[in-house]
Short mmCIF file of C-alpha atoms and ligand atoms in Angstrom, two decimals:
data_model
loop_
_atom_site.label_atom_id
_atom_site.label_comp_id
_atom_site.label_asym_id
_atom_site.label_seq_id
_atom_site.Cartn_x
_atom_site.Cartn_y
_atom_site.Cartn_z
CA MET A 1380 -7.25 -42.30 25.56
CA PRO A 1381 -11.03 -40.66 24.68
CA HIS A 1382 -13.09 -40.59 28.19
CA ILE A 1383 -14.74 -43.39 29.27
CA SER A 1384 -18.09 -42.33 30.93
CA GLU A 1385 -18.74 -42.65 34.21
CA ARG A 1386 -21.86 -44.91 34.08
CA TYR A 1387 -19.79 -47.71 32.30
CA THR A 1388 -16.45 -47.22 34.62
CA ASP A 1389 -18.00 -47.29 37.80
CA LEU A 1390 -20.52 -50.65 37.14
CA PRO A 1391 -18.85 -52.88 39.89
CA GLU A 1392 -16.64 -55.55 38.05
CA ALA A 1393 -17.67 -58.98 38.45
CA THR A 1394 -14.73 -61.38 39.69
CA ILE A 1395 -16.78 -64.52 38.63
CA GLY A 1396 -15.54 -64.09 34.93
CA LYS A 1397 -11.82 -63.94 35.65
CA LEU A 1398 -12.95 -66.96 37.83
CA LEU A 1399 -13.89 -69.22 35.10
CA LYS A 1400 -12.09 -67.92 32.57
CA LEU A 1401 -9.09 -68.90 34.00
CA ALA A 1402 -11.31 -72.67 35.11
CA ALA A 1403 -12.28 -72.56 31.76
CA GLU A 1404 -8.62 -71.98 29.76
CA ASP A 1405 -7.46 -75.22 31.96
CA LYS A 1406 -8.46 -78.08 31.59
CA THR A 1407 -8.01 -79.82 34.32
CA VAL A 1408 -10.11 -77.82 36.41
CA LEU A 1409 -13.27 -78.52 38.45
CA SER A 1410 -16.60 -76.20 37.16
CA LEU A 1411 -18.70 -75.79 40.05
CA GLY A 1412 -19.23 -72.21 38.67
CA PRO A 1413 -21.72 -72.55 35.50
CA GLY A 1414 -24.45 -70.75 35.68
CA GLU A 1415 -25.73 -72.24 31.79
CA PRO A 1416 -27.06 -76.07 31.38
CA ASP A 1417 -24.72 -78.43 30.68
CA PHE A 1418 -27.46 -80.87 28.60
CA SER A 1419 -28.03 -80.09 24.45
CA ALA A 1420 -30.48 -77.62 23.27
CA PRO A 1421 -33.03 -80.30 23.01
CA LYS A 1422 -33.16 -82.98 19.85
CA PRO A 1423 -36.62 -81.31 18.07
CA ILE A 1424 -34.93 -78.06 19.03
CA VAL A 1425 -31.97 -78.95 17.07
CA ALA A 1426 -33.74 -80.50 13.54
CA LEU A 1427 -36.46 -76.55 13.97
CA THR A 1428 -33.31 -75.11 14.03
CA LYS A 1429 -31.49 -76.83 10.79
CA LYS A 1430 -34.79 -76.75 8.78
CA PHE A 1431 -35.76 -72.54 10.63
CA ALA A 1432 -32.21 -71.93 9.04
CA ASP A 1433 -32.89 -70.80 4.65
CA THR A 1434 -35.90 -68.65 6.46
CA CYS A 1435 -34.76 -66.84 8.72
CA ASN A 1436 -33.19 -63.97 7.21
CA HIS A 1437 -35.54 -60.79 8.20
CA TYR A 1438 -35.38 -58.55 11.48
CA SER A 1439 -38.05 -60.23 13.11
CA PRO A 1440 -41.63 -57.30 15.06
CA THR A 1441 -40.57 -54.97 17.50
CA GLY A 1442 -41.31 -56.62 20.66
CA GLY A 1443 -42.08 -60.32 19.50
CA ARG A 1444 -43.45 -62.51 15.86
CA THR A 1445 -47.55 -61.97 16.00
CA GLU A 1446 -47.52 -66.01 16.31
CA LEU A 1447 -44.74 -66.46 19.44
CA LYS A 1448 -46.73 -63.83 21.87
CA GLU A 1449 -50.27 -65.95 21.21
CA ALA A 1450 -48.27 -69.30 21.74
CA LEU A 1451 -46.33 -67.70 25.04
CA VAL A 1452 -50.70 -66.36 26.23
CA LYS A 1453 -51.62 -70.02 26.13
CA LYS A 1454 -48.66 -71.19 27.85
CA LEU A 1455 -48.77 -68.07 31.11
CA LYS A 1456 -52.34 -69.49 31.11
CA LYS A 1457 -51.25 -73.01 31.55
CA ASP A 1458 -47.95 -73.04 32.94
CA ASN A 1459 -48.79 -70.45 35.30
CA ASN A 1460 -52.43 -69.26 35.25
CA ILE A 1461 -51.35 -65.52 34.07
CA LYS A 1462 -54.67 -65.05 32.31
CA THR A 1463 -52.94 -62.40 29.83
CA ASN A 1464 -52.68 -60.43 25.33
CA PRO A 1465 -50.01 -59.94 23.40
CA ASP A 1466 -50.22 -56.80 23.94
CA ASN A 1467 -49.16 -56.68 27.30
CA ILE A 1468 -46.69 -59.92 25.90
CA ILE A 1469 -42.46 -58.64 24.42
CA VAL A 1470 -40.17 -60.67 23.88
CA THR A 1471 -36.78 -59.63 24.66
CA CYS A 1472 -33.60 -61.23 23.85
CA GLY A 1473 -33.20 -63.21 26.60
CA SER A 1474 -35.10 -62.36 29.88
CA GLN A 1475 -31.97 -60.00 31.26
CA GLU A 1476 -33.44 -57.59 27.58
CA ALA A 1477 -36.56 -57.58 29.32
CA LEU A 1478 -35.04 -56.34 32.29
CA LEU A 1479 -32.80 -54.36 31.37
CA LEU A 1480 -35.75 -51.63 29.42
CA ALA A 1481 -38.51 -51.90 32.05
CA THR A 1482 -36.01 -50.69 34.24
CA ALA A 1483 -35.24 -48.25 31.03
CA CYS A 1484 -38.71 -47.47 31.21
CA VAL A 1485 -39.65 -48.01 35.27
CA CYS A 1486 -36.93 -46.17 36.89
CA ASP A 1487 -35.69 -42.16 36.49
CA VAL A 1488 -32.28 -41.18 37.96
CA SER A 1489 -31.95 -41.62 41.49
CA GLU A 1490 -35.17 -44.05 41.74
CA GLN A 1491 -35.16 -46.92 44.07
CA VAL A 1492 -35.71 -50.43 43.32
CA LEU A 1493 -35.27 -52.63 46.86
CA VAL A 1494 -33.49 -55.76 45.72
CA PRO A 1495 -32.84 -59.03 47.89
CA ASN A 1496 -28.35 -59.28 48.48
CA PRO A 1497 -27.88 -61.57 47.49
CA SER A 1498 -29.71 -62.43 44.31
CA PHE A 1499 -28.64 -63.11 40.80
CA LEU A 1500 -25.43 -60.83 39.83
CA GLY A 1501 -27.50 -59.01 36.75
CA TYR A 1502 -29.94 -56.99 39.03
CA LEU A 1503 -27.12 -54.33 40.91
CA PRO A 1504 -25.27 -53.30 37.64
CA THR A 1505 -28.53 -53.03 35.70
CA PHE A 1506 -30.20 -50.39 37.62
CA GLU A 1507 -27.09 -48.84 38.25
CA LEU A 1508 -26.39 -48.12 33.85
CA PHE A 1509 -29.99 -46.01 34.02
CA ASN A 1510 -27.89 -44.09 37.75
CA ALA A 1511 -31.56 -46.47 39.41
CA PHE A 1512 -30.82 -47.06 43.00
CA PRO A 1513 -30.63 -50.62 44.16
CA VAL A 1514 -31.56 -50.69 47.47
CA PRO A 1515 -30.71 -54.09 48.82
CA ILE A 1516 -32.83 -56.51 51.22
CA GLN A 1517 -31.05 -58.72 53.34
CA LEU A 1518 -32.04 -62.82 53.05
CA LYS A 1519 -30.72 -64.47 55.48
CA ALA A 1520 -29.54 -68.92 55.51
CA ASN A 1521 -31.81 -68.81 59.35
CA ASN A 1522 -34.79 -67.67 56.97
CA ASN A 1523 -34.51 -70.11 54.83
CA TRP A 1524 -33.19 -67.16 52.08
CA ASP A 1525 -37.22 -66.05 52.46
CA ILE A 1526 -37.44 -62.71 51.38
CA ASN A 1527 -39.20 -60.58 54.21
CA PRO A 1528 -42.57 -58.65 52.81
CA SER A 1529 -42.93 -57.03 56.74
CA GLU A 1530 -39.20 -55.64 56.66
CA LEU A 1531 -39.54 -54.13 53.21
CA LYS A 1532 -41.62 -50.91 54.79
CA TYR A 1533 -38.69 -50.31 56.83
CA TYR A 1534 -37.09 -48.94 52.93
CA ILE A 1535 -40.00 -47.27 50.75
CA ASP A 1536 -39.96 -43.74 50.49
CA LYS A 1537 -41.16 -41.81 47.22
CA LYS A 1538 -38.59 -42.49 45.25
CA THR A 1539 -39.19 -45.97 45.48
CA LYS A 1540 -41.06 -47.26 42.08
CA ALA A 1541 -39.91 -51.54 41.57
CA ILE A 1542 -39.49 -54.87 44.33
CA MET A 1543 -37.40 -56.63 42.48
CA ILE A 1544 -37.91 -60.90 43.25
CA ASN A 1545 -36.41 -63.79 41.65
CA THR A 1546 -38.12 -67.21 42.10
CA PRO A 1547 -36.82 -69.59 42.67
CA ALA A 1548 -32.99 -68.04 42.90
CA ASN A 1549 -29.74 -67.72 41.50
CA PRO A 1550 -27.51 -67.91 43.51
CA THR A 1551 -29.51 -69.96 46.53
CA GLY A 1552 -32.12 -72.30 44.92
CA ASN A 1553 -34.82 -70.41 47.28
CA VAL A 1554 -38.82 -71.37 46.01
CA LEU A 1555 -40.92 -68.15 46.78
CA SER A 1556 -44.12 -70.08 48.65
CA LYS A 1557 -47.35 -68.31 47.50
CA LYS A 1558 -48.05 -67.10 51.23
CA ILE A 1559 -44.76 -65.12 50.64
CA LEU A 1560 -46.04 -63.86 47.23
CA GLU A 1561 -49.31 -61.89 48.22
CA GLU A 1562 -48.03 -60.58 50.90
CA LEU A 1563 -45.56 -58.98 49.03
CA ALA A 1564 -48.78 -58.19 46.36
CA ASP A 1565 -49.77 -56.16 49.36
CA VAL A 1566 -47.00 -54.65 49.08
CA ALA A 1567 -46.58 -53.56 45.60
CA ARG A 1568 -50.84 -52.89 45.89
CA ASP A 1569 -50.19 -50.47 49.00
CA ASN A 1570 -47.04 -48.58 48.23
CA ASN A 1571 -47.61 -48.41 44.09
CA LEU A 1572 -44.67 -50.45 43.71
CA TYR A 1573 -44.23 -52.90 40.46
CA ILE A 1574 -43.07 -55.49 41.02
CA PHE A 1575 -40.56 -57.46 38.68
CA SER A 1576 -40.30 -61.47 39.68
CA ASP A 1577 -37.63 -62.30 37.01
CA GLU A 1578 -39.54 -66.36 37.05
CA ALA A 1579 -35.96 -67.69 34.01
CA TYR A 1580 -36.25 -70.75 36.03
CA GLU A 1581 -39.45 -71.13 36.62
CA LYS A 1582 -39.33 -74.65 35.29
CA LEU A 1583 -36.41 -76.39 38.18
CA VAL A 1584 -38.20 -76.85 41.03
CA TYR A 1585 -37.53 -79.89 43.04
CA ASP A 1586 -40.58 -81.06 45.85
CA LYS A 1587 -41.96 -77.25 46.23
CA LYS A 1588 -44.31 -75.89 43.44
CA HIS A 1589 -43.58 -72.23 40.97
CA VAL A 1590 -45.88 -69.50 42.30
CA SER A 1591 -46.28 -66.46 39.89
CA VAL A 1592 -46.78 -63.45 41.77
CA GLY A 1593 -48.52 -62.08 38.23
CA SER A 1594 -51.33 -64.89 39.10
CA LEU A 1595 -52.60 -63.62 42.23
CA ASN A 1596 -55.89 -61.61 41.74
CA GLY A 1597 -56.15 -57.60 41.01
CA MET A 1598 -51.95 -57.76 40.17
CA GLU A 1599 -52.24 -57.50 36.42
CA ASP A 1600 -51.63 -53.52 36.84
CA TYR A 1601 -48.74 -53.94 38.51
CA VAL A 1602 -46.42 -57.26 38.12
CA VAL A 1603 -43.75 -57.65 35.35
CA THR A 1604 -43.03 -61.13 34.56
CA PHE A 1605 -40.06 -62.65 33.54
CA GLN A 1606 -39.60 -65.38 31.92
CA THR A 1607 -36.57 -67.38 29.27
CA PHE A 1608 -36.22 -70.32 27.56
CA SER A 1609 -32.82 -69.98 28.56
CA LYS A 1610 -32.61 -72.90 31.12
CA THR A 1611 -35.54 -74.22 30.97
CA TYR A 1612 -35.32 -75.90 27.08
CA ALA A 1613 -30.89 -75.38 27.94
CA MET A 1614 -31.46 -72.36 24.89
CA CYS A 1615 -29.07 -70.18 26.20
CA GLY A 1616 -27.06 -68.78 22.93
CA TYR A 1617 -30.48 -68.49 21.12
CA ARG A 1618 -31.08 -65.46 23.39
CA VAL A 1619 -34.73 -65.30 23.55
CA GLY A 1620 -36.67 -64.49 26.58
CA TYR A 1621 -40.00 -61.85 27.04
CA ALA A 1622 -42.52 -60.37 30.19
CA VAL A 1623 -45.53 -60.02 30.52
CA GLY A 1624 -47.11 -56.84 32.15
CA PRO A 1625 -49.58 -54.42 32.48
CA SER A 1626 -49.61 -52.98 28.67
CA LEU A 1627 -48.72 -49.62 29.08
CA LEU A 1628 -45.45 -50.15 30.32
CA ILE A 1629 -44.56 -53.75 27.90
CA GLU A 1630 -46.13 -50.32 25.07
CA ALA A 1631 -43.13 -47.78 25.75
CA MET A 1632 -40.43 -51.41 26.14
CA ARG A 1633 -41.51 -52.62 23.13
CA LYS A 1634 -40.38 -48.44 22.20
CA SER A 1635 -36.80 -48.45 24.22
CA HIS A 1636 -36.08 -52.15 21.85
CA ILE A 1637 -36.24 -50.54 18.93
CA TYR A 1638 -33.46 -48.90 19.40
CA THR A 1639 -31.35 -51.60 21.89
CA THR A 1640 -32.21 -54.31 19.50
CA LEU A 1641 -34.72 -54.20 17.23
CA SER A 1642 -35.68 -57.65 17.69
CA ALA A 1643 -34.69 -60.50 19.15
CA PRO A 1644 -33.34 -63.10 16.65
CA THR A 1645 -35.34 -64.10 14.52
CA ILE A 1646 -34.44 -68.09 14.00
CA SER A 1647 -34.30 -68.27 17.06
CA GLN A 1648 -38.62 -66.93 18.08
CA MET A 1649 -39.15 -69.20 15.53
CA VAL A 1650 -37.74 -71.89 17.27
CA ALA A 1651 -38.95 -70.42 21.13
CA THR A 1652 -42.93 -70.72 19.05
CA LYS A 1653 -42.08 -74.47 18.45
CA ALA A 1654 -40.76 -75.20 21.56
CA LEU A 1655 -43.64 -74.72 23.49
CA THR A 1656 -45.29 -77.59 22.00
CA ILE A 1657 -42.38 -80.60 22.85
CA ASP A 1658 -43.33 -83.34 24.11
CA ASN A 1659 -42.34 -82.58 28.36
CA LYS A 1660 -39.98 -85.67 28.85
CA TYR A 1661 -37.79 -83.68 27.39
CA ILE A 1662 -37.44 -81.52 30.29
CA GLU A 1663 -38.60 -83.40 32.86
CA VAL A 1664 -35.00 -86.04 32.11
CA MET A 1665 -33.21 -82.93 32.29
CA ARG A 1666 -35.32 -82.12 35.75
CA LYS A 1667 -34.76 -85.40 37.08
CA GLU A 1668 -30.86 -85.61 36.51
CA TYR A 1669 -30.77 -81.99 38.53
CA ASP A 1670 -32.29 -83.02 41.36
CA LYS A 1671 -30.26 -86.24 41.88
CA ARG A 1672 -27.37 -83.99 41.41
CA ARG A 1673 -28.75 -81.20 43.61
CA LYS A 1674 -29.37 -84.26 46.14
CA TYR A 1675 -25.86 -85.06 46.27
CA LEU A 1676 -24.76 -82.02 46.47
CA VAL A 1677 -25.88 -80.52 49.06
CA LYS A 1678 -25.43 -84.34 50.96
CA ARG A 1679 -22.21 -83.52 50.73
CA LEU A 1680 -21.91 -80.44 51.26
CA ASN A 1681 -22.89 -80.29 54.50
CA ALA A 1682 -21.01 -83.49 55.62
CA ILE A 1683 -17.71 -82.08 55.04
CA GLY A 1684 -19.10 -79.50 57.06
CA LEU A 1685 -19.51 -76.93 54.77
CA PRO A 1686 -24.12 -76.12 56.02
CA THR A 1687 -26.16 -75.65 53.18
CA ILE A 1688 -29.97 -75.45 53.06
CA THR A 1689 -31.63 -77.67 50.66
CA PRO A 1690 -32.23 -75.51 48.06
CA ASN A 1691 -36.47 -76.75 46.77
CA GLY A 1692 -35.08 -74.66 42.99
CA ALA A 1693 -33.11 -73.48 40.12
CA PHE A 1694 -29.90 -75.36 40.18
CA TYR A 1695 -27.00 -74.28 42.91
CA THR A 1696 -26.77 -74.11 46.38
CA PHE A 1697 -24.69 -71.38 49.02
CA SER A 1698 -22.98 -73.38 51.20
CA ASP A 1699 -21.48 -71.67 54.31
CA ILE A 1700 -18.11 -71.81 54.12
CA SER A 1701 -17.03 -70.08 58.18
CA ALA A 1702 -15.70 -73.24 58.72
CA VAL A 1703 -12.82 -72.35 56.28
CA HIS A 1704 -13.26 -68.69 55.77
CA ASP A 1705 -14.60 -65.39 56.80
CA GLN A 1706 -13.91 -64.09 52.68
CA SER A 1707 -15.56 -66.37 50.13
CA PHE A 1708 -13.05 -64.39 47.92
CA LYS A 1709 -10.08 -66.00 49.03
CA PHE A 1710 -11.70 -69.13 50.00
CA ALA A 1711 -12.67 -69.68 45.76
CA SER A 1712 -9.48 -68.25 44.85
CA ASP A 1713 -6.90 -71.23 47.17
CA LEU A 1714 -9.55 -73.93 46.59
CA LEU A 1715 -9.21 -72.85 42.38
CA HIS A 1716 -5.43 -72.90 42.82
CA GLU A 1717 -4.20 -75.45 44.87
CA GLN A 1718 -7.52 -77.57 44.75
CA LYS A 1719 -8.05 -76.63 40.55
CA VAL A 1720 -12.44 -76.66 41.14
CA ALA A 1721 -14.01 -73.55 40.64
CA VAL A 1722 -16.40 -71.85 42.84
CA VAL A 1723 -18.26 -69.03 42.72
CA PRO A 1724 -17.77 -66.65 45.92
CA GLY A 1725 -21.17 -65.49 47.29
CA LYS A 1726 -20.04 -61.81 47.48
CA GLU A 1727 -20.47 -61.85 43.99
CA PHE A 1728 -23.75 -61.81 44.70
CA GLY A 1729 -24.61 -58.72 47.12
CA SER A 1730 -22.33 -57.66 49.80
CA TYR A 1731 -24.57 -60.01 51.91
CA GLY A 1732 -23.44 -63.10 49.74
CA GLU A 1733 -19.50 -63.04 51.91
CA GLY A 1734 -19.34 -65.92 53.91
CA TYR A 1735 -20.88 -67.50 51.16
CA ILE A 1736 -19.79 -69.67 48.09
CA ARG A 1737 -22.01 -71.25 44.79
CA CYS A 1738 -21.80 -74.55 43.06
CA SER A 1739 -23.43 -74.87 40.36
CA TYR A 1740 -25.09 -78.09 39.93
CA ALA A 1741 -25.22 -77.83 35.98
CA THR A 1742 -22.01 -80.16 35.77
CA ASP A 1743 -22.08 -84.25 34.84
CA LEU A 1744 -22.37 -85.39 38.29
CA GLY A 1745 -19.20 -87.81 37.90
CA ILE A 1746 -17.43 -83.86 38.43
CA ILE A 1747 -18.93 -82.84 41.05
CA LYS A 1748 -17.98 -85.86 43.01
CA LYS A 1749 -14.67 -85.56 42.22
CA ALA A 1750 -14.70 -82.28 43.17
CA MET A 1751 -16.77 -82.65 46.35
CA ASP A 1752 -13.88 -85.13 47.33
CA LYS A 1753 -11.05 -82.39 46.50
CA MET A 1754 -12.96 -80.16 48.36
CA GLU A 1755 -13.33 -82.01 51.72
CA LYS A 1756 -9.81 -82.22 51.33
CA PHE A 1757 -9.05 -78.14 51.34
CA VAL A 1758 -11.89 -78.02 53.79
CA LYS A 1759 -10.05 -80.86 55.95
CA LYS A 1760 -7.48 -78.77 55.05
CA HIS A 1761 -7.74 -75.28 56.17
CA GLN A 1762 -9.90 -75.85 59.20
CA ARG A 1763 -9.94 -73.60 62.01
C1 PLP B 2084 -31.61 -65.38 37.46
C2 PLP B 2084 -30.96 -64.87 36.25
N1 PLP B 2084 -31.83 -64.37 36.15
C3 PLP B 2084 -31.99 -64.09 34.55
C4 PLP B 2084 -30.83 -64.92 33.74
C5 PLP B 2084 -30.68 -64.59 32.49
O1 PLP B 2084 -30.71 -65.33 31.54
P1 PLP B 2084 -30.94 -64.46 29.84
O2 PLP B 2084 -30.92 -65.84 29.60
O3 PLP B 2084 -33.66 -65.22 29.81
O4 PLP B 2084 -31.28 -63.08 29.82
C6 PLP B 2084 -30.03 -65.52 34.17
C7 PLP B 2084 -28.52 -66.33 33.89
O5 PLP B 2084 -28.72 -67.32 33.87
C8 PLP B 2084 -30.36 -65.25 35.95
O6 PLP B 2084 -29.71 -66.74 36.55
#
């Protein structure tokens, strides 16, 4: 067989795919695996998609349609207190593509990015694809899964180019406070580093307020903010996200974007422009439902002996499974086979996620309740 690159063969093998495939194939499985909203896109978005169907067959300008970038400037000012202009924005095929482009334009071979661990499973492979080196920064449950800015100095050297952060976070649900973000901003400025701030779940916060590190004074040269329509508007399949950051870097990303996807889908950009103006009630309905499920799930998980910190954002819980097992993959696969409940092993999110499982509450409350009854049986049977 002809050669396959080491870049590919060295990529970590995600078991989540296999588990979720098994769960999707067997309709009797109760899945707490999904990483995307279970809601349909709000009605006005569906109507706009139909309306634009006749007029979207052309490419869009690389880097984004002007009207969308102008609408995003207003959105970023109003919602995130980030003052910017269209030249500082790139629209991409989901925020994942924006992260890929930022990595390509910031990191040369063997340069380093500090990456919280556990964290979103898209980060490590993205950095590794470009032969950049992700340096794991351990997050701990007993520190509320917060990143500790004062620890970062031990990991920064001349090869370090960026600090990855994610607030609200997947898989822990952690929301970083303004104080921590200010401390991180100081670290970035003092060491001339970028902060890559993934804010995919910015609108899914409960009891806390989301703060964008890019809104802090003097950070416009240091922060690349990644946001998306995927989670807020339940528009994952539209593949439209964006990054805002220093204009030179955004221009470099735009040039590279010509060779990745050329442009984000035209219809998605047209719909996204209008989505920014739909009534907030459509987002609130989803957020309130997630909140209800969150409270239920956290209570049940703790009651059955899987200690879980109450998440303040996103739609995941991250639970300590030490009452049963040290190995999250074994826990998840035994649970799937014995009780037909799918969860994601914590190790999928990095080595420091071992000993935990992620449950998603982007699924119907009725399913969550049944899944928890089955998980309770499983824990009782295997408790050590
Ligand atoms: C933390 C985080 N960032 C980014 C993404 C990717 O989002 P997008 O659909 O905008 O590419 C996800 C998707 O699950 C995510 O959980």
